[in-house]
Amino acid sequence: MKFLSKVSYSHDNVIAVQELLAGLERTHEIACLICYCTEEYSTFAIQELLKEYLPNIPIQGCTTCHGIMTETGFHSGPVIGVLAIYDSGINAYGTGIKSFDGDVTSSTYDAIDMALKKADRAGEVPDLILLHSTPGNEETVMDAIDSKFGTEVPIIGGSAADNKVSGNWSIFTEDLVSINGVSLTVFFSSQSVYSSLNAGHTPTEFSGTVTKARDRILQEIDDKPAVDVYNEWTNYHLGSSDDGFIFEQSSVYPLGRKVGSSYKTPYFKLSHSIRQTECKGIELFTDINEGDVIHLMQGSRKQIISRAANIIHSSYFNDMDHEEKLGAINIFCAGPMLSLKQDMSEVCTQINQALNGLPYICPFTFGEQGRLCGGENAHGNLMVSSATFYRLKK
């Protein structure tokens, strides 16, 4: 099993794809291709070109916020990149995609069935699912995956993103491009994979109960307007905003909900605030329910920089002397990326050290999906999700 990543800065869709593929060896032997691009590229054109140049090869693509990251560095957009996976062992890969024309659960089931059929593994449980959906229905999609398989399948995923949370996002496979849907790749790989989802934030002294909510709008905390409570907790960190857009400012202090405990230490899934509503509510990138207990979370710059590398290191808790890393897929939230900015080169350096310089690819997403340390699959924000592939040393 082998991985290769390539990046192009060309603004021309045709030239960009040609540059990407020119840097890949034995393209006919690629088992699966993963592609990420910023919103300046036409995913319709990219999908058609990749399908033309790589016939009969599973392809999954997704838009990313402002850039991508590989072992060659942090690449600020406009940019497009790919990760080619070569796997000559007993393996199978298949993609599925479905637009949300109707019921989200049914659409997710259809995408799973499509992917398993393409991999010729109908009825089997994959080693890993790479999940990319458009923002808005992630919890339902995750529940549908668990329901379909009847067990917790390892997942790594990220919600499609754009540069300004303006809805200019999309997903694609070799079959379809969608601006409102779900896509996934099922991995039946010849080597082992370890996946993890990590928050990298700790709870502050402030917490409260959601007393009024609607879908992804947090309206009241402890019977008070959500914005007023959040401002009190953060000492008015948000400041004033003419349009109510608080996406970048709020990444410093996300809201967290406790999921479980590991060795008596609680772990959380995070919710990222997008904007204030006219009624002093807060729109989130996750669902929120009345009765939920929410905590104001915080993370030091050092913690946020190091967490992507830390979850790669944690994959070798068994016997690192007998396991050889091969490559990885990483998912990094757009919010922390925007707040870190000049420190993203340090994030990349630490990931490279954790992976010994091996190939990987990392988009910046508007929601992260994966497996928490207690084994639960979850959707959260401001998080890092990682899948590290490895084999036993001979």
JSON list of N, CA, C and O in Angstrom, two decimals, residues 140-195:
[
{"chain": "A", "resi": 140, "resn": "THR", "atom": "N", "xyz": [-27.77, 13.46, 11.08]},
{"chain": "A", "resi": 140, "resn": "THR", "atom": "CA", "xyz": [-28.67, 12.47, 10.47]},
{"chain": "A", "resi": 140, "resn": "THR", "atom": "C", "xyz": [-27.90, 11.49, 9.61]},
{"chain": "A", "resi": 140, "resn": "THR", "atom": "O", "xyz": [-28.18, 10.28, 9.61]},
{"chain": "A", "resi": 141, "resn": "VAL", "atom": "N", "xyz": [-26.91, 11.99, 8.88]},
{"chain": "A", "resi": 141, "resn": "VAL", "atom": "CA", "xyz": [-26.07, 11.13, 8.04]},
{"chain": "A", "resi": 141, "resn": "VAL", "atom": "C", "xyz": [-25.31, 10.13, 8.90]},
{"chain": "A", "resi": 141, "resn": "VAL", "atom": "O", "xyz": [-25.25, 8.93, 8.60]},
{"chain": "A", "resi": 142, "resn": "MET", "atom": "N", "xyz": [-24.72, 10.61, 10.00]},
{"chain": "A", "resi": 142, "resn": "MET", "atom": "CA", "xyz": [-23.96, 9.72, 10.88]},
{"chain": "A", "resi": 142, "resn": "MET", "atom": "C", "xyz": [-24.86, 8.65, 11.49]},
{"chain": "A", "resi": 142, "resn": "MET", "atom": "O", "xyz": [-24.49, 7.47, 11.56]},
{"chain": "A", "resi": 143, "resn": "ASP", "atom": "N", "xyz": [-26.05, 9.05, 11.92]},
{"chain": "A", "resi": 143, "resn": "ASP", "atom": "CA", "xyz": [-27.00, 8.08, 12.49]},
{"chain": "A", "resi": 143, "resn": "ASP", "atom": "C", "xyz": [-27.39, 7.04, 11.44]},
{"chain": "A", "resi": 143, "resn": "ASP", "atom": "O", "xyz": [-27.56, 5.86, 11.76]},
{"chain": "A", "resi": 144, "resn": "ALA", "atom": "N", "xyz": [-27.56, 7.49, 10.20]},
{"chain": "A", "resi": 144, "resn": "ALA", "atom": "CA", "xyz": [-27.95, 6.57, 9.14]},
{"chain": "A", "resi": 144, "resn": "ALA", "atom": "C", "xyz": [-26.85, 5.54, 8.86]},
{"chain": "A", "resi": 144, "resn": "ALA", "atom": "O", "xyz": [-27.13, 4.36, 8.61]},
{"chain": "A", "resi": 145, "resn": "ILE", "atom": "N", "xyz": [-25.59, 5.97, 8.91]},
{"chain": "A", "resi": 145, "resn": "ILE", "atom": "CA", "xyz": [-24.48, 5.04, 8.69]},
{"chain": "A", "resi": 145, "resn": "ILE", "atom": "C", "xyz": [-24.45, 3.98, 9.79]},
{"chain": "A", "resi": 145, "resn": "ILE", "atom": "O", "xyz": [-24.34, 2.78, 9.52]},
{"chain": "A", "resi": 146, "resn": "ASP", "atom": "N", "xyz": [-24.58, 4.42, 11.05]},
{"chain": "A", "resi": 146, "resn": "ASP", "atom": "CA", "xyz": [-24.59, 3.46, 12.16]},
{"chain": "A", "resi": 146, "resn": "ASP", "atom": "C", "xyz": [-25.77, 2.50, 12.04]},
{"chain": "A", "resi": 146, "resn": "ASP", "atom": "O", "xyz": [-25.64, 1.30, 12.30]},
{"chain": "A", "resi": 147, "resn": "SER", "atom": "N", "xyz": [-26.94, 3.04, 11.65]},
{"chain": "A", "resi": 147, "resn": "SER", "atom": "CA", "xyz": [-28.13, 2.20, 11.52]},
{"chain": "A", "resi": 147, "resn": "SER", "atom": "C", "xyz": [-28.00, 1.20, 10.38]},
{"chain": "A", "resi": 147, "resn": "SER", "atom": "O", "xyz": [-28.38, 0.03, 10.51]},
{"chain": "A", "resi": 148, "resn": "LYS", "atom": "N", "xyz": [-27.41, 1.64, 9.28]},
{"chain": "A", "resi": 148, "resn": "LYS", "atom": "CA", "xyz": [-27.28, 0.77, 8.10]},
{"chain": "A", "resi": 148, "resn": "LYS", "atom": "C", "xyz": [-26.40, -0.44, 8.40]},
{"chain": "A", "resi": 148, "resn": "LYS", "atom": "O", "xyz": [-26.72, -1.57, 8.01]},
{"chain": "A", "resi": 149, "resn": "PHE", "atom": "N", "xyz": [-25.30, -0.22, 9.09]},
{"chain": "A", "resi": 149, "resn": "PHE", "atom": "CA", "xyz": [-24.37, -1.31, 9.34]},
{"chain": "A", "resi": 149, "resn": "PHE", "atom": "C", "xyz": [-24.65, -2.04, 10.64]},
{"chain": "A", "resi": 149, "resn": "PHE", "atom": "O", "xyz": [-24.16, -3.15, 10.85]},
{"chain": "A", "resi": 150, "resn": "GLY", "atom": "N", "xyz": [-25.39, -1.41, 11.53]},
{"chain": "A", "resi": 150, "resn": "GLY", "atom": "CA", "xyz": [-25.70, -2.06, 12.80]},
{"chain": "A", "resi": 150, "resn": "GLY", "atom": "C", "xyz": [-24.52, -2.14, 13.74]},
{"chain": "A", "resi": 150, "resn": "GLY", "atom": "O", "xyz": [-24.56, -2.85, 14.74]},
{"chain": "A", "resi": 151, "resn": "THR", "atom": "N", "xyz": [-23.47, -1.42, 13.42]},
{"chain": "A", "resi": 151, "resn": "THR", "atom": "CA", "xyz": [-22.27, -1.38, 14.26]},
{"chain": "A", "resi": 151, "resn": "THR", "atom": "C", "xyz": [-21.55, -0.07, 13.96]},
{"chain": "A", "resi": 151, "resn": "THR", "atom": "O", "xyz": [-21.84, 0.59, 12.95]},
{"chain": "A", "resi": 152, "resn": "GLU", "atom": "N", "xyz": [-20.63, 0.32, 14.82]},
{"chain": "A", "resi": 152, "resn": "GLU", "atom": "CA", "xyz": [-19.90, 1.57, 14.64]},
{"chain": "A", "resi": 152, "resn": "GLU", "atom": "C", "xyz": [-18.74, 1.36, 13.68]},
{"chain": "A", "resi": 152, "resn": "GLU", "atom": "O", "xyz": [-17.70, 0.81, 14.04]},
{"chain": "A", "resi": 153, "resn": "VAL", "atom": "N", "xyz": [-18.92, 1.79, 12.44]},
{"chain": "A", "resi": 153, "resn": "VAL", "atom": "CA", "xyz": [-17.87, 1.70, 11.43]},
{"chain": "A", "resi": 153, "resn": "VAL", "atom": "C", "xyz": [-16.92, 2.89, 11.61]},
{"chain": "A", "resi": 153, "resn": "VAL", "atom": "O", "xyz": [-17.37, 4.02, 11.79]},
{"chain": "A", "resi": 154, "resn": "PRO", "atom": "N", "xyz": [-15.61, 2.67, 11.58]},
{"chain": "A", "resi": 154, "resn": "PRO", "atom": "CA", "xyz": [-14.68, 3.80, 11.66]},
{"chain": "A", "resi": 154, "resn": "PRO", "atom": "C", "xyz": [-14.95, 4.80, 10.54]},
{"chain": "A", "resi": 154, "resn": "PRO", "atom": "O", "xyz": [-15.08, 4.43, 9.37]},
{"chain": "A", "resi": 155, "resn": "ILE", "atom": "N", "xyz": [-15.04, 6.06, 10.91]},
{"chain": "A", "resi": 155, "resn": "ILE", "atom": "CA", "xyz": [-15.35, 7.13, 9.96]},
{"chain": "A", "resi": 155, "resn": "ILE", "atom": "C", "xyz": [-14.33, 8.24, 10.11]},
{"chain": "A", "resi": 155, "resn": "ILE", "atom": "O", "xyz": [-13.91, 8.58, 11.20]},
{"chain": "A", "resi": 156, "resn": "ILE", "atom": "N", "xyz": [-13.91, 8.80, 8.98]},
{"chain": "A", "resi": 156, "resn": "ILE", "atom": "CA", "xyz": [-13.21, 10.07, 8.98]},
{"chain": "A", "resi": 156, "resn": "ILE", "atom": "C", "xyz": [-13.96, 10.95, 8.00]},
{"chain": "A", "resi": 156, "resn": "ILE", "atom": "O", "xyz": [-14.32, 10.50, 6.90]},
{"chain": "A", "resi": 157, "resn": "GLY", "atom": "N", "xyz": [-14.24, 12.18, 8.40]},
{"chain": "A", "resi": 157, "resn": "GLY", "atom": "CA", "xyz": [-15.03, 13.00, 7.50]},
{"chain": "A", "resi": 157, "resn": "GLY", "atom": "C", "xyz": [-14.93, 14.48, 7.79]},
{"chain": "A", "resi": 157, "resn": "GLY", "atom": "O", "xyz": [-14.48, 14.91, 8.85]},
{"chain": "A", "resi": 158, "resn": "GLY", "atom": "N", "xyz": [-15.38, 15.24, 6.81]},
{"chain": "A", "resi": 158, "resn": "GLY", "atom": "CA", "xyz": [-15.43, 16.70, 6.94]},
{"chain": "A", "resi": 158, "resn": "GLY", "atom": "C", "xyz": [-16.50, 17.26, 6.05]},
{"chain": "A", "resi": 158, "resn": "GLY", "atom": "O", "xyz": [-16.71, 16.79, 4.92]},
{"chain": "A", "resi": 159, "resn": "SER", "atom": "N", "xyz": [-17.21, 18.26, 6.56]},
{"chain": "A", "resi": 159, "resn": "SER", "atom": "CA", "xyz": [-18.27, 18.90, 5.78]},
{"chain": "A", "resi": 159, "resn": "SER", "atom": "C", "xyz": [-17.66, 19.85, 4.76]},
{"chain": "A", "resi": 159, "resn": "SER", "atom": "O", "xyz": [-16.70, 20.58, 5.05]},
{"chain": "A", "resi": 160, "resn": "ALA", "atom": "N", "xyz": [-18.23, 19.85, 3.56]},
{"chain": "A", "resi": 160, "resn": "ALA", "atom": "CA", "xyz": [-17.73, 20.70, 2.48]},
{"chain": "A", "resi": 160, "resn": "ALA", "atom": "C", "xyz": [-17.70, 22.15, 2.93]},
{"chain": "A", "resi": 160, "resn": "ALA", "atom": "O", "xyz": [-18.55, 22.62, 3.68]},
{"chain": "A", "resi": 161, "resn": "ALA", "atom": "N", "xyz": [-16.70, 22.89, 2.47]},
{"chain": "A", "resi": 161, "resn": "ALA", "atom": "CA", "xyz": [-16.50, 24.27, 2.91]},
{"chain": "A", "resi": 161, "resn": "ALA", "atom": "C", "xyz": [-16.26, 25.20, 1.73]},
{"chain": "A", "resi": 161, "resn": "ALA", "atom": "O", "xyz": [-15.93, 24.75, 0.62]},
{"chain": "A", "resi": 162, "resn": "ASP", "atom": "N", "xyz": [-16.42, 26.48, 1.98]},
{"chain": "A", "resi": 162, "resn": "ASP", "atom": "CA", "xyz": [-16.04, 27.51, 1.02]},
{"chain": "A", "resi": 162, "resn": "ASP", "atom": "C", "xyz": [-15.22, 28.55, 1.77]},
{"chain": "A", "resi": 162, "resn": "ASP", "atom": "O", "xyz": [-14.80, 28.32, 2.91]},
{"chain": "A", "resi": 163, "resn": "ASN", "atom": "N", "xyz": [-15.03, 29.71, 1.18]},
{"chain": "A", "resi": 163, "resn": "ASN", "atom": "CA", "xyz": [-14.16, 30.70, 1.81]},
{"chain": "A", "resi": 163, "resn": "ASN", "atom": "C", "xyz": [-14.87, 31.63, 2.79]},
{"chain": "A", "resi": 163, "resn": "ASN", "atom": "O", "xyz": [-14.24, 32.17, 3.70]},
{"chain": "A", "resi": 164, "resn": "LYS", "atom": "N", "xyz": [-16.20, 31.82, 2.61]},
{"chain": "A", "resi": 164, "resn": "LYS", "atom": "CA", "xyz": [-16.89, 32.84, 3.41]},
{"chain": "A", "resi": 164, "resn": "LYS", "atom": "C", "xyz": [-18.22, 32.37, 3.97]},
{"chain": "A", "resi": 164, "resn": "LYS", "atom": "O", "xyz": [-19.08, 33.18, 4.29]},
{"chain": "A", "resi": 165, "resn": "VAL", "atom": "N", "xyz": [-18.43, 31.06, 4.12]},
{"chain": "A", "resi": 165, "resn": "VAL", "atom": "CA", "xyz": [-19.70, 30.50, 4.60]},
{"chain": "A", "resi": 165, "resn": "VAL", "atom": "C", "xyz": [-20.86, 31.06, 3.80]},
{"chain": "A", "resi": 165, "resn": "VAL", "atom": "O", "xyz": [-21.89, 31.48, 4.34]},
{"chain": "A", "resi": 166, "resn": "SER", "atom": "N", "xyz": [-20.71, 31.09, 2.48]},
{"chain": "A", "resi": 166, "resn": "SER", "atom": "CA", "xyz": [-21.73, 31.64, 1.61]},
{"chain": "A", "resi": 166, "resn": "SER", "atom": "C", "xyz": [-22.46, 30.58, 0.81]},
{"chain": "A", "resi": 166, "resn": "SER", "atom": "O", "xyz": [-23.26, 30.90, -0.08]},
{"chain": "A", "resi": 167, "resn": "GLY", "atom": "N", "xyz": [-22.22, 29.30, 1.10]},
{"chain": "A", "resi": 167, "resn": "GLY", "atom": "CA", "xyz": [-22.89, 28.21, 0.40]},
{"chain": "A", "resi": 167, "resn": "GLY", "atom": "C", "xyz": [-22.25, 27.83, -0.91]},
{"chain": "A", "resi": 167, "resn": "GLY", "atom": "O", "xyz": [-22.81, 27.05, -1.68]},
{"chain": "A", "resi": 168, "resn": "ASN", "atom": "N", "xyz": [-21.04, 28.32, -1.17]},
{"chain": "A", "resi": 168, "resn": "ASN", "atom": "CA", "xyz": [-20.35, 28.02, -2.44]},
{"chain": "A", "resi": 168, "resn": "ASN", "atom": "C", "xyz": [-19.49, 26.77, -2.27]},
{"chain": "A", "resi": 168, "resn": "ASN", "atom": "O", "xyz": [-18.30, 26.75, -2.59]},
{"chain": "A", "resi": 169, "resn": "TRP", "atom": "N", "xyz": [-20.12, 25.71, -1.77]},
{"chain": "A", "resi": 169, "resn": "TRP", "atom": "CA", "xyz": [-19.41, 24.46, -1.53]},
{"chain": "A", "resi": 169, "resn": "TRP", "atom": "C", "xyz": [-20.02, 23.35, -2.36]},
{"chain": "A", "resi": 169, "resn": "TRP", "atom": "O", "xyz": [-21.15, 23.44, -2.84]},
{"chain": "A", "resi": 170, "resn": "SER", "atom": "N", "xyz": [-19.29, 22.26, -2.53]},
{"chain": "A", "resi": 170, "resn": "SER", "atom": "CA", "xyz": [-19.81, 21.12, -3.29]},
{"chain": "A", "resi": 170, "resn": "SER", "atom": "C", "xyz": [-18.99, 19.88, -2.98]},
{"chain": "A", "resi": 170, "resn": "SER", "atom": "O", "xyz": [-17.88, 19.94, -2.44]},
{"chain": "A", "resi": 171, "resn": "ILE", "atom": "N", "xyz": [-19.57, 18.73, -3.33]},
{"chain": "A", "resi": 171, "resn": "ILE", "atom": "CA", "xyz": [-18.93, 17.43, -3.20]},
{"chain": "A", "resi": 171, "resn": "ILE", "atom": "C", "xyz": [-19.06, 16.71, -4.53]},
{"chain": "A", "resi": 171, "resn": "ILE", "atom": "O", "xyz": [-19.93, 17.04, -5.34]},
{"chain": "A", "resi": 172, "resn": "PHE", "atom": "N", "xyz": [-18.19, 15.72, -4.77]},
{"chain": "A", "resi": 172, "resn": "PHE", "atom": "CA", "xyz": [-18.34, 14.97, -6.01]},
{"chain": "A", "resi": 172, "resn": "PHE", "atom": "C", "xyz": [-17.68, 13.61, -5.91]},
{"chain": "A", "resi": 172, "resn": "PHE", "atom": "O", "xyz": [-16.81, 13.37, -5.06]},
{"chain": "A", "resi": 173, "resn": "THR", "atom": "N", "xyz": [-18.11, 12.72, -6.77]},
{"chain": "A", "resi": 173, "resn": "THR", "atom": "CA", "xyz": [-17.42, 11.46, -7.06]},
{"chain": "A", "resi": 173, "resn": "THR", "atom": "C", "xyz": [-17.32, 11.37, -8.57]},
{"chain": "A", "resi": 173, "resn": "THR", "atom": "O", "xyz": [-17.69, 12.30, -9.28]},
{"chain": "A", "resi": 174, "resn": "GLU", "atom": "N", "xyz": [-16.84, 10.24, -9.06]},
{"chain": "A", "resi": 174, "resn": "GLU", "atom": "CA", "xyz": [-16.77, 10.06, -10.52]},
{"chain": "A", "resi": 174, "resn": "GLU", "atom": "C", "xyz": [-18.14, 10.05, -11.16]},
{"chain": "A", "resi": 174, "resn": "GLU", "atom": "O", "xyz": [-18.25, 10.18, -12.40]},
{"chain": "A", "resi": 175, "resn": "ASP", "atom": "N", "xyz": [-19.20, 9.92, -10.36]},
{"chain": "A", "resi": 175, "resn": "ASP", "atom": "CA", "xyz": [-20.55, 9.82, -10.91]},
{"chain": "A", "resi": 175, "resn": "ASP", "atom": "C", "xyz": [-21.33, 11.13, -10.92]},
{"chain": "A", "resi": 175, "resn": "ASP", "atom": "O", "xyz": [-22.19, 11.33, -11.79]},
{"chain": "A", "resi": 176, "resn": "LEU", "atom": "N", "xyz": [-21.06, 12.04, -9.98]},
{"chain": "A", "resi": 176, "resn": "LEU", "atom": "CA", "xyz": [-21.97, 13.16, -9.78]},
{"chain": "A", "resi": 176, "resn": "LEU", "atom": "C", "xyz": [-21.30, 14.27, -9.00]},
{"chain": "A", "resi": 176, "resn": "LEU", "atom": "O", "xyz": [-20.40, 14.02, -8.19]},
{"chain": "A", "resi": 177, "resn": "VAL", "atom": "N", "xyz": [-21.76, 15.50, -9.25]},
{"chain": "A", "resi": 177, "resn": "VAL", "atom": "CA", "xyz": [-21.40, 16.66, -8.42]},
{"chain": "A", "resi": 177, "resn": "VAL", "atom": "C", "xyz": [-22.68, 17.11, -7.71]},
{"chain": "A", "resi": 177, "resn": "VAL", "atom": "O", "xyz": [-23.74, 17.17, -8.31]},
{"chain": "A", "resi": 178, "resn": "SER", "atom": "N", "xyz": [-22.57, 17.41, -6.42]},
{"chain": "A", "resi": 178, "resn": "SER", "atom": "CA", "xyz": [-23.75, 17.84, -5.67]},
{"chain": "A", "resi": 178, "resn": "SER", "atom": "C", "xyz": [-23.41, 19.04, -4.79]},
{"chain": "A", "resi": 178, "resn": "SER", "atom": "O", "xyz": [-22.34, 19.10, -4.19]},
{"chain": "A", "resi": 179, "resn": "ILE", "atom": "N", "xyz": [-24.35, 19.99, -4.71]},
{"chain": "A", "resi": 179, "resn": "ILE", "atom": "CA", "xyz": [-24.19, 21.12, -3.80]},
{"chain": "A", "resi": 179, "resn": "ILE", "atom": "C", "xyz": [-25.05, 20.95, -2.56]},
{"chain": "A", "resi": 179, "resn": "ILE", "atom": "O", "xyz": [-25.07, 21.80, -1.67]},
{"chain": "A", "resi": 180, "resn": "ASN", "atom": "N", "xyz": [-25.76, 19.82, -2.47]},
{"chain": "A", "resi": 180, "resn": "ASN", "atom": "CA", "xyz": [-26.59, 19.52, -1.30]},
{"chain": "A", "resi": 180, "resn": "ASN", "atom": "C", "xyz": [-26.78, 18.01, -1.22]},
{"chain": "A", "resi": 180, "resn": "ASN", "atom": "O", "xyz": [-27.76, 17.46, -1.73]},
{"chain": "A", "resi": 181, "resn": "GLY", "atom": "N", "xyz": [-25.83, 17.33, -0.58]},
{"chain": "A", "resi": 181, "resn": "GLY", "atom": "CA", "xyz": [-25.92, 15.88, -0.57]},
{"chain": "A", "resi": 181, "resn": "GLY", "atom": "C", "xyz": [-24.85, 15.24, 0.28]},
{"chain": "A", "resi": 181, "resn": "GLY", "atom": "O", "xyz": [-24.18, 15.89, 1.09]},
{"chain": "A", "resi": 182, "resn": "VAL", "atom": "N", "xyz": [-24.69, 13.93, 0.09]},
{"chain": "A", "resi": 182, "resn": "VAL", "atom": "CA", "xyz": [-23.71, 13.16, 0.85]},
{"chain": "A", "resi": 182, "resn": "VAL", "atom": "C", "xyz": [-22.89, 12.30, -0.10]},
{"chain": "A", "resi": 182, "resn": "VAL", "atom": "O", "xyz": [-23.40, 11.77, -1.09]},
{"chain": "A", "resi": 183, "resn": "SER", "atom": "N", "xyz": [-21.59, 12.20, 0.16]},
{"chain": "A", "resi": 183, "resn": "SER", "atom": "CA", "xyz": [-20.71, 11.32, -0.61]},
{"chain": "A", "resi": 183, "resn": "SER", "atom": "C", "xyz": [-19.84, 10.54, 0.36]},
{"chain": "A", "resi": 183, "resn": "SER", "atom": "O", "xyz": [-19.56, 11.00, 1.47]},
{"chain": "A", "resi": 184, "resn": "LEU", "atom": "N", "xyz": [-19.42, 9.37, -0.06]},
{"chain": "A", "resi": 184, "resn": "LEU", "atom": "CA", "xyz": [-18.56, 8.56, 0.80]},
{"chain": "A", "resi": 184, "resn": "LEU", "atom": "C", "xyz": [-17.77, 7.57, -0.04]},
{"chain": "A", "resi": 184, "resn": "LEU", "atom": "O", "xyz": [-18.15, 7.21, -1.16]},
{"chain": "A", "resi": 185, "resn": "THR", "atom": "N", "xyz": [-16.65, 7.14, 0.53]},
{"chain": "A", "resi": 185, "resn": "THR", "atom": "CA", "xyz": [-15.84, 6.07, -0.03]},
{"chain": "A", "resi": 185, "resn": "THR", "atom": "C", "xyz": [-15.70, 4.99, 1.02]},
{"chain": "A", "resi": 185, "resn": "THR", "atom": "O", "xyz": [-15.37, 5.29, 2.18]},
{"chain": "A", "resi": 186, "resn": "VAL", "atom": "N", "xyz": [-15.98, 3.75, 0.63]},
{"chain": "A", "resi": 186, "resn": "VAL", "atom": "CA", "xyz": [-15.76, 2.62, 1.54]},
{"chain": "A", "resi": 186, "resn": "VAL", "atom": "C", "xyz": [-14.38, 2.04, 1.26]},
{"chain": "A", "resi": 186, "resn": "VAL", "atom": "O", "xyz": [-14.00, 1.83, 0.12]},
{"chain": "A", "resi": 187, "resn": "PHE", "atom": "N", "xyz": [-13.62, 1.82, 2.32]},
{"chain": "A", "resi": 187, "resn": "PHE", "atom": "CA", "xyz": [-12.26, 1.28, 2.23]},
{"chain": "A", "resi": 187, "resn": "PHE", "atom": "C", "xyz": [-12.26, -0.16, 2.75]},
{"chain": "A", "resi": 187, "resn": "PHE", "atom": "O", "xyz": [-12.62, -0.41, 3.90]},
{"chain": "A", "resi": 188, "resn": "PHE", "atom": "N", "xyz": [-11.88, -1.09, 1.89]},
{"chain": "A", "resi": 188, "resn": "PHE", "atom": "CA", "xyz": [-11.54, -2.44, 2.30]},
{"chain": "A", "resi": 188, "resn": "PHE", "atom": "C", "xyz": [-10.06, -2.59, 1.95]},
{"chain": "A", "resi": 188, "resn": "PHE", "atom": "O", "xyz": [-9.71, -3.15, 0.91]},
{"chain": "A", "resi": 189, "resn": "SER", "atom": "N", "xyz": [-9.21, -2.04, 2.78]},
{"chain": "A", "resi": 189, "resn": "SER", "atom": "CA", "xyz": [-7.80, -1.91, 2.42]},
{"chain": "A", "resi": 189, "resn": "SER", "atom": "C", "xyz": [-7.01, -3.15, 2.83]},
{"chain": "A", "resi": 189, "resn": "SER", "atom": "O", "xyz": [-7.42, -3.93, 3.69]},
{"chain": "A", "resi": 190, "resn": "SER", "atom": "N", "xyz": [-5.85, -3.29, 2.21]},
{"chain": "A", "resi": 190, "resn": "SER", "atom": "CA", "xyz": [-5.00, -4.45, 2.49]},
{"chain": "A", "resi": 190, "resn": "SER", "atom": "C", "xyz": [-4.23, -4.29, 3.79]},
{"chain": "A", "resi": 190, "resn": "SER", "atom": "O", "xyz": [-3.70, -5.26, 4.32]},
{"chain": "A", "resi": 191, "resn": "GLN", "atom": "N", "xyz": [-4.17, -3.03, 4.31]},
{"chain": "A", "resi": 191, "resn": "GLN", "atom": "CA", "xyz": [-3.42, -2.77, 5.54]},
{"chain": "A", "resi": 191, "resn": "GLN", "atom": "C", "xyz": [-4.34, -2.17, 6.60]},
{"chain": "A", "resi": 191, "resn": "GLN", "atom": "O", "xyz": [-5.48, -1.81, 6.32]},
{"chain": "A", "resi": 192, "resn": "SER", "atom": "N", "xyz": [-3.85, -2.05, 7.79]},
{"chain": "A", "resi": 192, "resn": "SER", "atom": "CA", "xyz": [-4.66, -1.59, 8.92]},
{"chain": "A", "resi": 192, "resn": "SER", "atom": "C", "xyz": [-4.78, -0.07, 8.92]},
{"chain": "A", "resi": 192, "resn": "SER", "atom": "O", "xyz": [-3.96, 0.65, 8.36]},
{"chain": "A", "resi": 193, "resn": "VAL", "atom": "N", "xyz": [-5.82, 0.41, 9.60]},
{"chain": "A", "resi": 193, "resn": "VAL", "atom": "CA", "xyz": [-6.05, 1.86, 9.71]},
{"chain": "A", "resi": 193, "resn": "VAL", "atom": "C", "xyz": [-6.52, 2.18, 11.12]},
{"chain": "A", "resi": 193, "resn": "VAL", "atom": "O", "xyz": [-7.29, 1.43, 11.72]},
{"chain": "A", "resi": 194, "resn": "TYR", "atom": "N", "xyz": [-6.03, 3.28, 11.64]},
{"chain": "A", "resi": 194, "resn": "TYR", "atom": "CA", "xyz": [-6.48, 3.77, 12.93]},
{"chain": "A", "resi": 194, "resn": "TYR", "atom": "C", "xyz": [-7.09, 5.15, 12.71]},
{"chain": "A", "resi": 194, "resn": "TYR", "atom": "O", "xyz": [-6.49, 6.01, 12.06]},
{"chain": "A", "resi": 195, "resn": "SER", "atom": "N", "xyz": [-8.31, 5.36, 13.22]},
{"chain": "A", "resi": 195, "resn": "SER", "atom": "CA", "xyz": [-8.96, 6.65, 13.05]},
{"chain": "A", "resi": 195, "resn": "SER", "atom": "C", "xyz": [-9.32, 7.25, 14.40]},
{"chain": "A", "resi": 195, "resn": "SER", "atom": "O", "xyz": [-9.55, 6.54, 15.38]}
]
